[in-house]
mmCIF file of C-alpha atoms in Angstrom:
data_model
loop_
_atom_site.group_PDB
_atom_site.id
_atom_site.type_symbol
_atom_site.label_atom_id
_atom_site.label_comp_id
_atom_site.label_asym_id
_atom_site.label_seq_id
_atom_site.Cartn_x
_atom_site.Cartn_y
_atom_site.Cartn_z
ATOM 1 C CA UNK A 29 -29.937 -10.758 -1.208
ATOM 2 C CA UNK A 30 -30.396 -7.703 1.084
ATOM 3 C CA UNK A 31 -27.825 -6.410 3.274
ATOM 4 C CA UNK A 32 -27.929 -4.809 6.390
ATOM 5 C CA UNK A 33 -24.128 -2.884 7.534
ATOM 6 C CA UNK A 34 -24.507 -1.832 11.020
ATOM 7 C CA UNK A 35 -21.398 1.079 10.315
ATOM 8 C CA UNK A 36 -21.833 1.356 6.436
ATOM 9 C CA UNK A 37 -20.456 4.952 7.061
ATOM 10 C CA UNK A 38 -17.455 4.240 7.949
ATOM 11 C CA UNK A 39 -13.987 2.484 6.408
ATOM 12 C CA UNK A 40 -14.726 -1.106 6.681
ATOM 13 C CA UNK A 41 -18.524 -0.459 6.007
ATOM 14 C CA UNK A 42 -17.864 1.648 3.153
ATOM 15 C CA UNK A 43 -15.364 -0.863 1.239
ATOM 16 C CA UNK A 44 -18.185 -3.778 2.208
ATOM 17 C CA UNK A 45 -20.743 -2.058 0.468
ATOM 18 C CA UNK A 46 -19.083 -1.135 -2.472
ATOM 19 C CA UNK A 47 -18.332 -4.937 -2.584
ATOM 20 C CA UNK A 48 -21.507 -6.392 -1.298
ATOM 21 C CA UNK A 49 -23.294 -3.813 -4.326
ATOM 22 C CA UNK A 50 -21.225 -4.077 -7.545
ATOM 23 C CA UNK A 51 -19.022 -7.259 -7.776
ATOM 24 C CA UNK A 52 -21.694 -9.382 -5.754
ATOM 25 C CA UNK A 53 -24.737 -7.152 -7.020
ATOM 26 C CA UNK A 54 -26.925 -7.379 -3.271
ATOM 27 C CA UNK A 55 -28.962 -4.724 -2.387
ATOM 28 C CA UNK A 56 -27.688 -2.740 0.377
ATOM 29 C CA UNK A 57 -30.564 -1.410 2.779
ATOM 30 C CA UNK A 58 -29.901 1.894 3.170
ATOM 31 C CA UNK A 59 -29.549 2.334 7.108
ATOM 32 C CA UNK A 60 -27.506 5.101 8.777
ATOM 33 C CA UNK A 61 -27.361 6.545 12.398
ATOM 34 C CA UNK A 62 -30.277 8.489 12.097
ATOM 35 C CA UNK A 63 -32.313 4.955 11.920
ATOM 36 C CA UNK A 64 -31.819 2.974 15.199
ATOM 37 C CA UNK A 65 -35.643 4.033 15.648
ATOM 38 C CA UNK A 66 -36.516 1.995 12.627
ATOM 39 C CA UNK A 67 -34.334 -1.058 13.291
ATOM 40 C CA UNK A 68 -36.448 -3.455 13.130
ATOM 41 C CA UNK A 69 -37.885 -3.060 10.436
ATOM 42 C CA UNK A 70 -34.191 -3.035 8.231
ATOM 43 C CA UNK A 71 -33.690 -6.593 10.193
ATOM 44 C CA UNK A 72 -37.069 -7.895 9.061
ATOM 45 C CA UNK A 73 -35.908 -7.202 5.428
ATOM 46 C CA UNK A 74 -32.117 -8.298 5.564
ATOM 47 C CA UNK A 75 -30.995 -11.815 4.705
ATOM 48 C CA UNK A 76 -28.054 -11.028 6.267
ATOM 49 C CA UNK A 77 -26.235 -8.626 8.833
ATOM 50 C CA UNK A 78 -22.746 -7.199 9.437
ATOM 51 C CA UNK A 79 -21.927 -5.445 12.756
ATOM 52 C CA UNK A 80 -18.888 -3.103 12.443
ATOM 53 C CA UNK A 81 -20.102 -0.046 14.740
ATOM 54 C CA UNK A 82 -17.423 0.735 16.848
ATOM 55 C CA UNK A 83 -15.956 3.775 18.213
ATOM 56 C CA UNK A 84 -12.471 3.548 18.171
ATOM 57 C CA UNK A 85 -10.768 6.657 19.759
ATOM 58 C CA UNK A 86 -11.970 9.260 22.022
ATOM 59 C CA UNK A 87 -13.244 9.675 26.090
ATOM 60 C CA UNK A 88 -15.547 7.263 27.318
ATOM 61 C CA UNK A 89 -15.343 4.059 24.374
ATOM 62 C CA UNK A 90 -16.624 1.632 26.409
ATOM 63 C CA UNK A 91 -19.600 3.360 27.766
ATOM 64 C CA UNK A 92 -19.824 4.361 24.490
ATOM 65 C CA UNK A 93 -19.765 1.186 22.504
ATOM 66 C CA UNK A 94 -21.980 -0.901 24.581
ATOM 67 C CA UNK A 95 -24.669 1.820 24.079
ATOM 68 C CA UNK A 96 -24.181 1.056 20.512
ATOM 69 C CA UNK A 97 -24.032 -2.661 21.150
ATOM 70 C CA UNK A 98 -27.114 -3.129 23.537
ATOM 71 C CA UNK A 99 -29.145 -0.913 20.959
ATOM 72 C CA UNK A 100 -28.529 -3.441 18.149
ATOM 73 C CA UNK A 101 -29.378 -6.332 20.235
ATOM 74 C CA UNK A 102 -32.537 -5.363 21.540
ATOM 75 C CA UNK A 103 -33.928 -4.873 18.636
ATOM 76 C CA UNK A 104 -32.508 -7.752 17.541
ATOM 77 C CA UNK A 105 -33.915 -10.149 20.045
ATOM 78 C CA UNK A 106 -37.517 -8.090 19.188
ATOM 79 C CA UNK A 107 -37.423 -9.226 15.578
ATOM 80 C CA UNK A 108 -37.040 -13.129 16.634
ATOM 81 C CA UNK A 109 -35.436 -13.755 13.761
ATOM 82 C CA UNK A 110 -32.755 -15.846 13.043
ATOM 83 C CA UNK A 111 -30.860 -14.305 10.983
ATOM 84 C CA UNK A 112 -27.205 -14.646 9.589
ATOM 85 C CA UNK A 113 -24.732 -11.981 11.094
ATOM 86 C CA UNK A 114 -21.282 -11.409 11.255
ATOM 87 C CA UNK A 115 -19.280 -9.333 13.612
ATOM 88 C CA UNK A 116 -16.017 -7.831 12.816
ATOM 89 C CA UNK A 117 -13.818 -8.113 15.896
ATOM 90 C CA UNK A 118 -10.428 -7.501 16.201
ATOM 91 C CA UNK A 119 -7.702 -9.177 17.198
ATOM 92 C CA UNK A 120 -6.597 -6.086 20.032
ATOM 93 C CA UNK A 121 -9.491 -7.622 21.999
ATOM 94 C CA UNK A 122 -6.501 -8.933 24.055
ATOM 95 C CA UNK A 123 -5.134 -5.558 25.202
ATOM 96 C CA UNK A 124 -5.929 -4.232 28.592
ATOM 97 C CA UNK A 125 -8.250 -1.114 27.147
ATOM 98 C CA UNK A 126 -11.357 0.170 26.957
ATOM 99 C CA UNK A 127 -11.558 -0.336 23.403
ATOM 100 C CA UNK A 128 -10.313 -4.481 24.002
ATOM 101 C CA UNK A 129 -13.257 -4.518 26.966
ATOM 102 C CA UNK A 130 -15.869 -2.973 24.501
ATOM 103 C CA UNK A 131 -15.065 -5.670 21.634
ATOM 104 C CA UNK A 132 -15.310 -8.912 23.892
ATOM 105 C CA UNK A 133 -18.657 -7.331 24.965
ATOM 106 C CA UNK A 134 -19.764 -6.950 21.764
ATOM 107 C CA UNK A 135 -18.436 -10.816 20.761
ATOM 108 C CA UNK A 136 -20.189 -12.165 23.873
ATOM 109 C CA UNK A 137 -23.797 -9.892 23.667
ATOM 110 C CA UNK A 138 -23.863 -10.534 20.078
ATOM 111 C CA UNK A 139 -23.511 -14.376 20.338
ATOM 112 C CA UNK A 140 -25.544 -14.941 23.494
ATOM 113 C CA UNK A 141 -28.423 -12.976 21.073
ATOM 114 C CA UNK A 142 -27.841 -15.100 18.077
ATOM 115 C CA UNK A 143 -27.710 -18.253 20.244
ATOM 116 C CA UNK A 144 -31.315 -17.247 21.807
ATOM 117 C CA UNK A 145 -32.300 -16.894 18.393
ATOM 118 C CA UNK A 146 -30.958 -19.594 16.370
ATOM 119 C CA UNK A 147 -29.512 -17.478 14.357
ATOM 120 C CA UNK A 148 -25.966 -18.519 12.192
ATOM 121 C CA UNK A 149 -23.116 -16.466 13.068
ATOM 122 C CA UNK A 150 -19.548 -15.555 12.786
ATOM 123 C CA UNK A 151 -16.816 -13.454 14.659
ATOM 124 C CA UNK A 152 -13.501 -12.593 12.536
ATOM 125 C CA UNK A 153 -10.731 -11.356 14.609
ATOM 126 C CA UNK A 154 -8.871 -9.257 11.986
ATOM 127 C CA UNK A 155 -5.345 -7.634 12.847
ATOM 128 C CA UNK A 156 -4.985 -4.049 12.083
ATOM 129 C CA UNK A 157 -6.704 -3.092 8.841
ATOM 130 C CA UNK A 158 -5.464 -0.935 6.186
ATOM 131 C CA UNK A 159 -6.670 0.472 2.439
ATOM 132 C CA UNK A 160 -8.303 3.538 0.924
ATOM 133 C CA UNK A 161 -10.183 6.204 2.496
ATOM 134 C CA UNK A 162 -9.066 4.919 6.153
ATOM 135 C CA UNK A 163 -9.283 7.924 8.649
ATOM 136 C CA UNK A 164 -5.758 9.189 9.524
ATOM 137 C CA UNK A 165 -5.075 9.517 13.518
ATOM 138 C CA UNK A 166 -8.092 6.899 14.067
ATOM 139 C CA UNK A 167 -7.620 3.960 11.506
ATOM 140 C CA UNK A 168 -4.362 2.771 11.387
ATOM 141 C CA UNK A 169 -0.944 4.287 11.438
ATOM 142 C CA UNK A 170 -0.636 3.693 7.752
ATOM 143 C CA UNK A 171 -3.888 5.817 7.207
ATOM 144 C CA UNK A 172 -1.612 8.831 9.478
ATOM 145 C CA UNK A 173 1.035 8.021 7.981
ATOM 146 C CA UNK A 174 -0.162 8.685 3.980
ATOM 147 C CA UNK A 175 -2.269 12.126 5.372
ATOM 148 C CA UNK A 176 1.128 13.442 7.398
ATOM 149 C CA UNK A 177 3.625 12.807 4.060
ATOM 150 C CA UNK A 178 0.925 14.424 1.669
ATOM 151 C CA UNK A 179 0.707 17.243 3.754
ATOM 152 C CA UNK A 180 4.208 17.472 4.747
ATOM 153 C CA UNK A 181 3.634 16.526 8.921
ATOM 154 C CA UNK A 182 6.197 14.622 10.839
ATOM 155 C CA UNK A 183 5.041 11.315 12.209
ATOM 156 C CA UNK A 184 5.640 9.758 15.071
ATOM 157 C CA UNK A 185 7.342 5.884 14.224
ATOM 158 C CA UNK A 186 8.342 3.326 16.527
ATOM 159 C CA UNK A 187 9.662 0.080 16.089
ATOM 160 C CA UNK A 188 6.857 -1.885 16.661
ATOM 161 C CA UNK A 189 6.101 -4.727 15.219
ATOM 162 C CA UNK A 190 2.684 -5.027 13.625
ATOM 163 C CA UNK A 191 0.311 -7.651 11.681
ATOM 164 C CA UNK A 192 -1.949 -5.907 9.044
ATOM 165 C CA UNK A 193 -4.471 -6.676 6.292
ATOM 166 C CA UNK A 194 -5.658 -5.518 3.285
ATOM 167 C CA UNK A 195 -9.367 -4.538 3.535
ATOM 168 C CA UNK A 196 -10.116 -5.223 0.497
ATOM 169 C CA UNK A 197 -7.899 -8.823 0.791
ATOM 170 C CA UNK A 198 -10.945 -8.973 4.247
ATOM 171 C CA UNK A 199 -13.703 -7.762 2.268
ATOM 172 C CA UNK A 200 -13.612 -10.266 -0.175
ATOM 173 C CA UNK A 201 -13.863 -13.207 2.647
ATOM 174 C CA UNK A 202 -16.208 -11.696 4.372
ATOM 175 C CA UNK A 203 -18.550 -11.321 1.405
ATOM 176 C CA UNK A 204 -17.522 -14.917 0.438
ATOM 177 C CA UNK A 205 -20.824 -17.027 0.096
ATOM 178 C CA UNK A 206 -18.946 -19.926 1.634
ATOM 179 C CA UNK A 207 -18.518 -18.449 4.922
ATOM 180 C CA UNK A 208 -20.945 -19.921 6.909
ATOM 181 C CA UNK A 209 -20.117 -23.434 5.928
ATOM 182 C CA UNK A 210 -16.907 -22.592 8.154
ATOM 183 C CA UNK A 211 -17.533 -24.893 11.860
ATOM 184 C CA UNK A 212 -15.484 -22.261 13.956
ATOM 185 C CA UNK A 213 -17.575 -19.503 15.098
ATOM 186 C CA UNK A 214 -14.627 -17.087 15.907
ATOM 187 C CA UNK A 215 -12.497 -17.045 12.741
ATOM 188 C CA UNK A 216 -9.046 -15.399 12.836
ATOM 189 C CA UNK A 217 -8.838 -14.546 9.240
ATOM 190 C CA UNK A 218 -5.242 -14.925 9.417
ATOM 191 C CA UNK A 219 -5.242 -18.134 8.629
ATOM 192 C CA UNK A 220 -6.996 -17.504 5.504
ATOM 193 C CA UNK A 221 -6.516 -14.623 3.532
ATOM 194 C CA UNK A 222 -2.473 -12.348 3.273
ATOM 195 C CA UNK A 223 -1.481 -10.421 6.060
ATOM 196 C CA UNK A 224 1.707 -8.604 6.422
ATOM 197 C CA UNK A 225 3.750 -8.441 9.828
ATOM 198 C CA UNK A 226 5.653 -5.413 9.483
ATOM 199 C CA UNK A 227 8.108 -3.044 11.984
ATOM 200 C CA UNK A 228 5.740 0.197 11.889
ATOM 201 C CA UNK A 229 9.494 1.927 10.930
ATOM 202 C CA UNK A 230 9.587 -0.500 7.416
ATOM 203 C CA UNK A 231 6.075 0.427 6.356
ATOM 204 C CA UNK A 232 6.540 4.223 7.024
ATOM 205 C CA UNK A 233 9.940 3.481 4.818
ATOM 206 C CA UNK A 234 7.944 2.242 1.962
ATOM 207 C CA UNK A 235 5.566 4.982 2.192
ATOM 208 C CA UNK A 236 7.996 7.504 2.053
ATOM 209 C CA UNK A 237 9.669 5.914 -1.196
ATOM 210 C CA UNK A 238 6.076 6.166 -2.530
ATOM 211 C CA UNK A 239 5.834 10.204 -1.476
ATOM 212 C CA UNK A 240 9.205 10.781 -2.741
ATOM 213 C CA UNK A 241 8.336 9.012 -6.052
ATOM 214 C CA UNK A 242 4.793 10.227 -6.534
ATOM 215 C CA UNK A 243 6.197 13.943 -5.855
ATOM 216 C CA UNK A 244 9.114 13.504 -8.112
ATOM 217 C CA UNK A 245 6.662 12.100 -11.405
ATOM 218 C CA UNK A 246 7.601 8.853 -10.749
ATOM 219 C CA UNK A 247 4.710 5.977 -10.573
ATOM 220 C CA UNK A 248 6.718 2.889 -10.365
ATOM 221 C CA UNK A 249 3.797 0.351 -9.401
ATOM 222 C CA UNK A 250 4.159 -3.382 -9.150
ATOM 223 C CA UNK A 251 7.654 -3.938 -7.134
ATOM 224 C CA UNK A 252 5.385 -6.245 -4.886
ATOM 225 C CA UNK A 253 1.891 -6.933 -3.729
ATOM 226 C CA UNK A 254 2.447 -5.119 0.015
ATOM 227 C CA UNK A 255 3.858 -2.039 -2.434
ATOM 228 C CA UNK A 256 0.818 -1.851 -4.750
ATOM 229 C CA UNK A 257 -1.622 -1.849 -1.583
ATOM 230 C CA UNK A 258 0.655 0.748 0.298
ATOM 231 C CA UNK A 259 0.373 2.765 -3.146
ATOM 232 C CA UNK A 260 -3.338 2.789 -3.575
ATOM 233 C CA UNK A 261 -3.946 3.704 -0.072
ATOM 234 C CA UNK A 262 -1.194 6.930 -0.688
ATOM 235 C CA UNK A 263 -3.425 7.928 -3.293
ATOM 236 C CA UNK A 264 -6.556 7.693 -1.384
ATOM 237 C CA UNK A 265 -5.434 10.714 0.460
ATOM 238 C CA UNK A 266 -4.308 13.370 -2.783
ATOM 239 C CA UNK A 267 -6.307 15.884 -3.557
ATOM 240 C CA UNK A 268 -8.215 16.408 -6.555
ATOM 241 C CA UNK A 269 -5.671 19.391 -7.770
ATOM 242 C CA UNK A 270 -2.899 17.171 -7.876
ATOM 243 C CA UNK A 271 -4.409 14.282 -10.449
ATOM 244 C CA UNK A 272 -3.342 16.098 -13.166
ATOM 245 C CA UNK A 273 0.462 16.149 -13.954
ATOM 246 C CA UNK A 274 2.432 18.667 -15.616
ATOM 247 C CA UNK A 275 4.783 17.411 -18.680
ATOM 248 C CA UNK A 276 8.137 19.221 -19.490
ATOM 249 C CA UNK A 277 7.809 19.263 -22.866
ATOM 250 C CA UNK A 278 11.067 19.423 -25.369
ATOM 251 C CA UNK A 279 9.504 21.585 -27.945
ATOM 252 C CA UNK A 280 11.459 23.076 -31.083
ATOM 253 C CA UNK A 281 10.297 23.718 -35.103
ATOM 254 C CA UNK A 282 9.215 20.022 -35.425
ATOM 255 C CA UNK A 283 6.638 20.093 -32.742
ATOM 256 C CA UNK A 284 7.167 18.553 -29.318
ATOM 257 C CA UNK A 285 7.648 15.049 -27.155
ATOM 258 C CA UNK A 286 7.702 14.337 -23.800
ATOM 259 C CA UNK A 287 8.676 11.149 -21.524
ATOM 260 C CA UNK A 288 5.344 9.397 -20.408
ATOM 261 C CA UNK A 289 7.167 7.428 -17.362
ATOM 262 C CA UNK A 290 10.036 8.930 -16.624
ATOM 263 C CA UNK A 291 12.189 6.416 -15.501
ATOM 264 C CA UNK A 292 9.333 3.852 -14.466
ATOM 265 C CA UNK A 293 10.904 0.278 -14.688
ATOM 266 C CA UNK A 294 7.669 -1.653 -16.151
ATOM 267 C CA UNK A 295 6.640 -4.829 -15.597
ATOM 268 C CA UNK A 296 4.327 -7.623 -17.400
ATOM 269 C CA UNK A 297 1.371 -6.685 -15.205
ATOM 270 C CA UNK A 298 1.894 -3.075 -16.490
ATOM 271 C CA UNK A 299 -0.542 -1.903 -19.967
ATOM 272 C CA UNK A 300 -0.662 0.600 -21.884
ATOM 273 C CA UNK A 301 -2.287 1.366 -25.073
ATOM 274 C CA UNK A 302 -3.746 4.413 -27.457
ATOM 275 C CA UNK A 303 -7.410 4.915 -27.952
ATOM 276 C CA UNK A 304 -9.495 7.574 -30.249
ATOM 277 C CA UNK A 305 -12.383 8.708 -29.123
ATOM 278 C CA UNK A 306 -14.929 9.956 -32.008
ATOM 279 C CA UNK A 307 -16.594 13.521 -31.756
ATOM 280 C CA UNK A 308 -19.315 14.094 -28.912
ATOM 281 C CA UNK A 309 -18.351 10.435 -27.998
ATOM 282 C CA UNK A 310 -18.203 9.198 -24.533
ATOM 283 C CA UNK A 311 -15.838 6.614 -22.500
ATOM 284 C CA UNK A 312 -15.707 5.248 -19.234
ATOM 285 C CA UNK A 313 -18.508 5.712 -16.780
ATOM 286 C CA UNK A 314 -17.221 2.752 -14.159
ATOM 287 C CA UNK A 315 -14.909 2.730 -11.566
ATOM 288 C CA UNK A 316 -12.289 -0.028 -9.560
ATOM 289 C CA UNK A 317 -11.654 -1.501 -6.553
ATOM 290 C CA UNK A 318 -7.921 -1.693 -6.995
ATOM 291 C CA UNK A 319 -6.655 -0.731 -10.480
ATOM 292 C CA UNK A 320 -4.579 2.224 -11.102
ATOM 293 C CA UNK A 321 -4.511 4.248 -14.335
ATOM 294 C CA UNK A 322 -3.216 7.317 -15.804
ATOM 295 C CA UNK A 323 -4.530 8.815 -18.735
ATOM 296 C CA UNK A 324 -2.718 10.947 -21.243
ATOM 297 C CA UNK A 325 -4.596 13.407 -23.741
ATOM 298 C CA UNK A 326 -2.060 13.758 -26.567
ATOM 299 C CA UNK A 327 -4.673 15.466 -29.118
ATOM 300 C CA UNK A 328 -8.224 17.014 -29.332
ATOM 301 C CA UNK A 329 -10.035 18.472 -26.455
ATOM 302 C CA UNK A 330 -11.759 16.711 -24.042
ATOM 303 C CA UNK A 331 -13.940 16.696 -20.467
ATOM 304 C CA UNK A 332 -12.779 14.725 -17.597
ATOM 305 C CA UNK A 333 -15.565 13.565 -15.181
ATOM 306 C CA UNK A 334 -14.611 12.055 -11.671
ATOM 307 C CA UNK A 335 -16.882 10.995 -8.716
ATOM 308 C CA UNK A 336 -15.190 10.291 -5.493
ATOM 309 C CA UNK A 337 -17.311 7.133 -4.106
ATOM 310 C CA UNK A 338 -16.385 8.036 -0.600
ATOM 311 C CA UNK A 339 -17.528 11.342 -0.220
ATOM 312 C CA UNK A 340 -19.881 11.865 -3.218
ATOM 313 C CA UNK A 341 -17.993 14.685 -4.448
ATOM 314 C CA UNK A 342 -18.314 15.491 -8.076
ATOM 315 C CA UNK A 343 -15.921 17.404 -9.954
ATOM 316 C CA UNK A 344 -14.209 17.763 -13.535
ATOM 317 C CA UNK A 345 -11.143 19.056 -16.030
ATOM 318 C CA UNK A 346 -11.584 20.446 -18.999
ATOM 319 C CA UNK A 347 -8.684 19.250 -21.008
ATOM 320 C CA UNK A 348 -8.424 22.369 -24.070
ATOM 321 C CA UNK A 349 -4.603 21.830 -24.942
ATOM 322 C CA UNK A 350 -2.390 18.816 -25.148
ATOM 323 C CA UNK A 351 -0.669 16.801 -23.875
ATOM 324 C CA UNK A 352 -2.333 16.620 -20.293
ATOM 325 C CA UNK A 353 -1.934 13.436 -18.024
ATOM 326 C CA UNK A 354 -4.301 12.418 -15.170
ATOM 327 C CA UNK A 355 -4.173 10.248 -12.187
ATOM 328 C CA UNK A 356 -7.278 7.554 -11.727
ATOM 329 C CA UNK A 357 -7.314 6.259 -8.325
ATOM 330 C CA UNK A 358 -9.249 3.164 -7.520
ATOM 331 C CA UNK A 359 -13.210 3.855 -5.909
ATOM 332 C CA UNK A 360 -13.650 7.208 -8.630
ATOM 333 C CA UNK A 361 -15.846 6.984 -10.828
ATOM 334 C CA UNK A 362 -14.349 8.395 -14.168
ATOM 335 C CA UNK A 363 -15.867 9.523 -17.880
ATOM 336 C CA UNK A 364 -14.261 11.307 -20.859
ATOM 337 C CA UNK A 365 -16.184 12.605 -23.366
ATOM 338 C CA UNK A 366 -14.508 13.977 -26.569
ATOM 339 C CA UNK A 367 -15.161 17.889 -27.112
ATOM 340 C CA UNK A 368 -14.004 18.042 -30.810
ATOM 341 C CA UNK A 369 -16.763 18.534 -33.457
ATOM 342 C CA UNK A 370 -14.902 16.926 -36.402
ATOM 343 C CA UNK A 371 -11.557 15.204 -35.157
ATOM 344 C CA UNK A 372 -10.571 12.025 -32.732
ATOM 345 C CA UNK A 373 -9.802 12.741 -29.435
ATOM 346 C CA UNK A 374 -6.381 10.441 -29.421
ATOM 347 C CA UNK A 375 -5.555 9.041 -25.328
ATOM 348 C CA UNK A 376 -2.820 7.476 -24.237
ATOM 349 C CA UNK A 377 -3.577 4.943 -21.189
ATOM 350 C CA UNK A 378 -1.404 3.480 -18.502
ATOM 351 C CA UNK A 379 -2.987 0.937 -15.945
ATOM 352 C CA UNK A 380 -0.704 -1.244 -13.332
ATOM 353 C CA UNK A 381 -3.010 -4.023 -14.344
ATOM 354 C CA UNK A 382 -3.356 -5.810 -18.055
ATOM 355 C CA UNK A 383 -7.170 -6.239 -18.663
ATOM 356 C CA UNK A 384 -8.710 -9.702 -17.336
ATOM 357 C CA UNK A 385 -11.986 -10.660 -18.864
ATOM 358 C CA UNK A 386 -12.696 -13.345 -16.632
ATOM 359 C CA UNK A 387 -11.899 -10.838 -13.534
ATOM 360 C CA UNK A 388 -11.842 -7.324 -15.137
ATOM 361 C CA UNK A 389 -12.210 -4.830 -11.893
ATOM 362 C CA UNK A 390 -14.584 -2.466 -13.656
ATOM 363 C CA UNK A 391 -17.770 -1.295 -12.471
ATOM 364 C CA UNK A 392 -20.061 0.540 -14.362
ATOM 365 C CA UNK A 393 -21.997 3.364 -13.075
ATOM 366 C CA UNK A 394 -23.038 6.875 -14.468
ATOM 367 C CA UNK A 395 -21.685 10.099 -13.465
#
């Protein structure tokens, strides 16, 4: 199937795609702002499109928007094709702002076009939306909320109460074949997939137990499933410098030791085991969408290849002396390749996840 993601540059699109390309295995058509020209032509190949360009912030969002809006459905309507397409709305349609005016535009141009067309389509109304890579001060509060305790910024927090999702808890039913055998054409996805309705002040809490933990050594995952997604997203937003740990090591005549998890209460999601890895050898190559892993290099020397999926940045460690631990966060893509010429390469690995063969949340793809 091909896929067209009006907004595949951005947070939502970006998760959908990753989605949409290695769990589902579609082909993604390559579109990006530089091709409104071509549109047309993208729509004449897709079997299906997603709408999710929206400007959220700034001067001017309405005028803005429906720019972006009446663009998409001209060409549209030119293609006469009746094509499946989903728009991602959002459930602060019913505020009095430009940003509320610009989305029931958008629900109502979009339809009237798919209507002319006989063309399938759905409208989600999704509450605020949170997960990795989200844009801090445009996103979400959770998004400015990770960004300001990494860097040390206050934050402004209210008491606000607030519904929020997952996006990769959204992703999922979007990309769900099923979704068009659905009769209602607007679809508030709360009433099918988690959401959490949180006071802004309890989520920043949370977050800061995760700062003050993840600053301290301490990676205590799985206290609950809100948690686990409030963790990931934290370590969407550390840079690259601070995936490696550093041990205090209790060294005397008989060698050394050091505590892998530090006073880490485990649980029976939690997994850990020892691999060798022979000479020249190589491991890895994939990536996931929501497991977290740490890797410990107890002996032998060793390369340690990341690609950030996001940004496309490449980068490495060059692991000459153990014992050296590493973060993984979810959406890099990771390899280690053994640098001995005679002995194993022995690694100790932690992920917050036992492996599921039936569901394993690994992705292969070369570095």
């Amino acid at each position: 199937m091909n896929v067209l993601i009006i907004g595949k540059n951005g947070f939502i699109g970006f998760h959908l795609e990753m989605y949409f390309k290695y769990h589902l295995k579609y082909n993604i058509l390559d579109f990006n702002r530089n091709d409104w020209d071509n549109l047309e032509d993208f729509i004449q190949k897709a079997d299906l499109v997603v709408f999710n360009s929206c400007i959220i912030r700034g001067d001017d969002i309405f005028e803005k928007n429906v720019k972006i809006i009446d663009k998409f459905v001209t060409k549209f309507r030119k293609t006469k094709k009746p094509i499946n397409t989903i728009l991602i709305s959002s459930s602060q349609r019913e505020a009095n702002n430009e940003y509320a005016r610009s989305k029931i535009y958008a629900e109502e141009t979009i339809k009237n076009a798919c209507i002319e067309l006989g063309a399938n389509f759905k409208i989600l109304i999704t509450p605020n939306i949170f997960g990795p890579f989200s844009k801090p001060n445009y996103n979400s509060a959770i998004s400015t909320f990770c960004f300001n305790l990494i860097n040390n910024y206050e934050s402004k927090v209210n008491d606000a109460k607030v519904k929020f999702v997952y996006v990769e808890d959204l992703v999922k039913f979007l990309c769900n074949p099923n979704l068009f055998e659905i009769q209602d054409q607007f679809i508030d996805i709360s009433k099918y997939i988690i959401t959490y309705e949180k006071n802004i002040k309890d989520i920043y809490n949370i977050l800061l137990q995760i700062d003050q933990a993840f600053k301290n050594k301490k990676f205590n995952l799985n206290k609950d499933d809100l948690y686990n997604k409030l963790y990931i997203t934290y370590l969407s937003f550390i840079d690259k410098d601070d995936f490696e740990i550093k041990h205090e090591l209790k060294e005397d005549e008989r060698g050394w030791l050091f505590e892998y998890n530090n006073k880490q209460d485990f649980s029976e999601k939690d997994h850990m085991f020892v691999s060798a890895t022979m000479p020249q050898k190589i491991r890895g190559n994939h990536f996931h969408f929501h497991k977290f892993e740490k890797f410990s290099f107890l002996h032998g020397k060793a390369k340690l290849k990341f690609l950030n999926l996001k940004t496309n940045e490449k980068f490495e460690f060059i692991i000459d002396q153990s014992p050296k631990t590493f973060i993984i966060p979810p959406f890099y893509v990771h390899s280690i390749e053994s640098l001995e010429q005679e002995k194993e390469c022995i690694i100790l690995f932690y992920s917050n996840e036992k492996f599921d063969g039936g569901n394993p949340d690994t992705y292969f793809l070369n570095i």
